[in-house]
Amino acid sequence: MDSGVGGLSVFREIRKLLPSEHYIYYADNAHCPYGEKSPEYIQERLREITDFFLSKGAEVVVLACNTATAAAIECLRKEYEIPFVGMEPAVKPAALGTETGVIGVLATAGTLKGSKYLNTKGRFEDHVKIVERVGQGFVELVESGKTSGPEAEATVKAALEPLLEQGADRIVLGCTHYPFLLETLRKVAADLGHGDVQFVDPAPAVAKRLVQVLEERGSSLGDSNPGTELFASGQDAKLKEFYARL
Ligand code: DGL
């Protein structure tokens, strides 16, 4: 699940490792963006979505959304028996890879305020400088399909430039919508003279974690009815369009 199409950037990685499962993707786009919503609101949404997944016979739930993970994964794990796999901003690989000693994090306000991120940040802050920015307007751009062009570039530049100016050479994409802006992020970075900056996406690591969880459960991999069902709480046209691009 995700608040919209962003989770498809995680699903893409999951399907590379597990091509023959039966997937149910839920975009909660009637309530998107989650970024500025209260944890209580997001927890309530996630209960409803989890109940929906359970009614469809799901075995594992992936919160392909950093904001939902930050707000709700702990309470969902207490309330439900089904395993939940969540997002973790990729601070560790960025911290290990940086040459300038500065890493930038782009995420939603909810993720940057969450205890999960703050704990991770605390573990690395003695070794590297961490600078952050909310990707203001990024989610809206992606949901409306405007991932390139002047408007996307101006929006991306407003968040990215301050991170680059502070010396960041690794930028963590802490929201699953942001990989859909990767080309624009790279272009804007190059235009600003930072063509060598690297963007770090945690999606491949999350896909590996899902495989581990399934193995730990002793699940047999490969479904007799492989495929994907797409659901949206709002309009599903963009979801279908993005899915077709995968
Ligand atoms: N894709 C989401 C995330 O990873 C949610 C963004 C939003 O709805 O604000 O945080």
XYZ file of C-alpha atoms and ligand atoms in Angstrom:
256
model
C 0.000 0.000 0.000
C 0.856 3.626 -0.351
C -1.008 6.919 -0.199
C -0.895 6.834 -4.010
C 1.260 5.653 -6.881
C 4.572 6.089 -4.995
C 4.579 2.555 -3.620
C 4.868 1.259 -7.167
C 8.560 2.259 -6.973
C 8.865 -0.353 -4.215
C 6.601 -2.845 -5.924
C 8.883 -2.692 -8.985
C 11.782 -3.952 -6.821
C 9.645 -6.552 -5.058
C 8.491 -8.021 -8.331
C 12.090 -8.337 -9.544
C 12.811 -10.669 -6.625
C 9.393 -12.324 -6.425
C 7.962 -12.393 -9.944
C 5.376 -15.129 -9.414
C 3.316 -13.995 -6.434
C -0.224 -12.705 -6.274
C -0.175 -9.011 -5.353
C -2.851 -6.591 -4.213
C -1.787 -2.946 -4.509
C -3.859 -0.360 -2.664
C -3.427 3.365 -3.384
C -5.149 5.458 -0.723
C -5.285 8.405 -3.068
C -8.598 9.752 -1.784
C -6.604 10.643 1.361
C -3.306 11.609 -0.312
C -0.980 13.244 0.619
C -0.292 11.624 3.991
C 2.753 13.868 4.561
C 1.124 16.524 6.768
C -1.621 14.356 8.316
C -1.641 13.362 11.996
C -0.328 9.924 13.034
C -3.817 9.094 14.401
C -5.440 9.825 11.060
C -2.911 7.650 9.203
C -3.258 4.834 11.762
C -7.024 4.809 11.186
C -6.535 4.641 7.421
C -4.071 1.786 7.831
C -6.477 -0.227 9.976
C -9.086 0.028 7.255
C -6.577 -0.903 4.551
C -5.172 -3.810 6.572
C -8.692 -5.160 7.123
C -9.232 -4.941 3.373
C -6.006 -6.877 2.694
C -7.007 -9.509 5.244
C -10.417 -9.876 3.590
C -8.522 -10.604 0.352
C -6.406 -13.295 2.032
C -3.108 -11.386 2.260
C -0.217 -13.120 3.991
C 2.110 -10.122 4.458
C 1.459 -6.374 4.255
C 4.117 -4.057 2.810
C 3.784 -0.412 3.820
C 5.405 0.965 0.669
C 5.127 4.404 2.198
C 7.621 6.007 4.571
C 4.992 8.259 6.128
C 2.617 5.373 6.864
C 5.507 3.352 8.286
C 6.523 6.232 10.561
C 2.980 6.829 11.795
C 1.466 3.377 12.000
C 3.739 0.333 11.761
C 4.288 -0.004 15.501
C 0.615 0.048 16.376
C -0.298 -2.235 13.461
C 2.252 -4.790 14.679
C 0.624 -4.705 18.123
C -2.923 -4.972 16.788
C -2.567 -7.572 14.019
C -0.876 -10.958 13.735
C -0.021 -10.591 10.054
C 3.602 -9.424 9.438
C 4.203 -5.859 8.242
C 7.243 -4.811 6.210
C 7.902 -1.064 6.257
C 10.183 1.527 4.730
C 13.411 2.678 6.321
C 15.078 5.848 4.966
C 18.407 4.712 3.487
C 20.598 6.733 5.851
C 23.029 3.857 6.434
C 24.103 3.247 2.809
C 24.272 6.984 2.238
C 26.421 7.461 5.355
C 28.731 4.632 4.268
C 29.088 6.041 0.752
C 29.511 9.779 1.333
C 32.852 11.343 0.474
C 31.996 14.865 1.635
C 30.713 13.638 5.007
C 27.341 15.276 4.344
C 24.173 13.421 3.389
C 20.869 14.945 2.440
C 17.463 13.472 3.216
C 14.350 14.308 1.233
C 11.132 13.093 2.841
C 7.694 14.175 4.014
C 7.202 16.172 7.205
C 5.601 13.116 8.854
C 8.610 10.911 8.131
C 11.154 13.486 9.319
C 9.256 13.906 12.612
C 8.807 10.155 13.210
C 10.741 8.358 15.947
C 11.932 5.689 13.492
C 13.786 8.241 11.387
C 14.985 10.221 14.406
C 16.484 7.048 15.936
C 18.233 6.145 12.679
C 19.539 9.690 12.356
C 20.806 9.607 15.939
C 22.880 6.504 15.174
C 24.759 8.197 12.340
C 24.955 11.835 13.390
C 28.292 11.453 15.138
C 29.870 10.239 11.896
C 28.214 12.329 9.192
C 26.344 15.605 8.915
C 22.704 15.009 7.995
C 20.731 17.784 6.309
C 17.026 17.473 5.544
C 14.329 18.973 3.436
C 10.647 18.214 2.927
C 9.968 17.555 -0.757
C 7.261 20.220 -0.770
C 4.886 19.584 -3.675
C 6.731 16.450 -4.889
C 3.899 14.025 -4.108
C 1.335 16.248 -5.838
C 3.547 16.413 -8.948
C 3.875 12.646 -9.119
C 0.184 11.996 -8.440
C -0.734 14.324 -11.285
C 1.806 12.676 -13.593
C 3.895 15.873 -13.980
C 7.247 14.261 -13.291
C 9.250 16.386 -15.736
C 9.157 19.855 -17.275
C 9.577 23.388 -15.883
C 7.097 23.039 -12.994
C 8.672 19.789 -11.788
C 12.171 21.275 -12.108
C 11.294 24.411 -10.119
C 9.633 22.349 -7.359
C 12.547 19.926 -7.167
C 15.124 22.724 -7.200
C 13.551 24.458 -4.175
C 14.162 21.386 -2.006
C 17.337 20.022 -3.570
C 19.449 23.165 -3.919
C 19.812 23.858 -0.163
C 20.978 20.272 0.409
C 23.583 20.511 -2.347
C 24.718 23.924 -1.110
C 25.414 22.354 2.285
C 27.740 19.844 0.630
C 25.557 16.722 0.407
C 26.908 14.186 -2.114
C 24.349 11.484 -1.264
C 20.633 12.249 -1.228
C 18.337 9.767 0.483
C 14.935 9.463 -1.185
C 12.830 9.120 1.958
C 9.445 9.016 0.256
C 8.384 6.347 -2.204
C 6.939 8.906 -4.606
C 10.323 10.576 -5.105
C 12.007 7.895 -7.301
C 9.475 8.843 -9.979
C 11.186 12.259 -10.032
C 14.661 10.789 -10.374
C 15.306 12.067 -13.887
C 14.281 15.573 -12.884
C 16.327 15.369 -9.675
C 19.386 14.338 -11.709
C 18.827 17.081 -14.276
C 18.401 19.795 -11.635
C 21.491 18.565 -9.753
C 23.528 18.634 -12.986
C 22.236 22.125 -13.859
C 23.388 23.267 -10.424
C 26.863 21.836 -11.072
C 26.392 18.701 -8.941
C 26.042 16.055 -11.628
C 27.989 13.569 -9.501
C 25.535 13.507 -6.585
C 24.007 10.088 -5.937
C 20.390 9.441 -5.007
C 19.776 6.550 -2.641
C 16.504 4.608 -2.747
C 15.746 2.034 -0.015
C 13.309 0.057 -2.209
C 15.733 -2.782 -3.150
C 16.529 -3.346 0.551
C 12.830 -3.427 1.419
C 12.222 -6.032 -1.300
C 15.015 -8.180 0.186
C 13.465 -7.839 3.632
C 10.142 -9.074 2.261
C 11.839 -12.188 0.846
C 13.409 -12.804 4.278
C 10.057 -12.443 6.030
C 8.435 -14.931 3.661
C 11.320 -17.367 4.152
C 11.140 -17.018 7.935
C 7.440 -17.862 7.746
C 8.233 -20.912 5.646
C 5.958 -19.610 2.886
C 6.179 -21.431 -0.394
C 7.240 -18.887 -3.013
C 5.302 -18.686 -6.269
C 1.522 -18.478 -6.358
C -0.751 -20.734 -8.384
C -2.503 -17.540 -9.506
C 0.280 -14.950 -10.012
C -0.649 -11.407 -10.956
C -1.597 -8.022 -9.583
C -4.890 -6.506 -8.518
C -4.965 -2.719 -8.306
C -7.270 -0.831 -5.937
C -7.616 2.872 -5.201
C -9.775 4.724 -2.687
C -10.110 7.553 -5.252
C -9.706 7.712 -9.030
C -7.677 4.820 -10.422
C -6.713 6.201 -13.867
C -3.227 7.425 -12.821
C -2.570 4.237 -10.898
C -3.305 2.151 -13.987
C -1.140 4.449 -16.111
C 1.853 4.249 -13.737
C 1.396 0.508 -13.351
C 1.426 0.070 -17.122
C 4.801 1.880 -17.205
C 6.433 -0.570 -14.754
N 4.781 7.855 -0.650
C 4.661 8.286 0.672
C 5.892 8.184 1.504
O 6.710 7.343 1.218
C 3.574 9.221 1.060
C 3.683 10.606 0.630
C 2.468 11.414 1.004
O 1.350 10.915 0.838
O 2.663 12.532 1.481
O 6.079 8.886 2.441
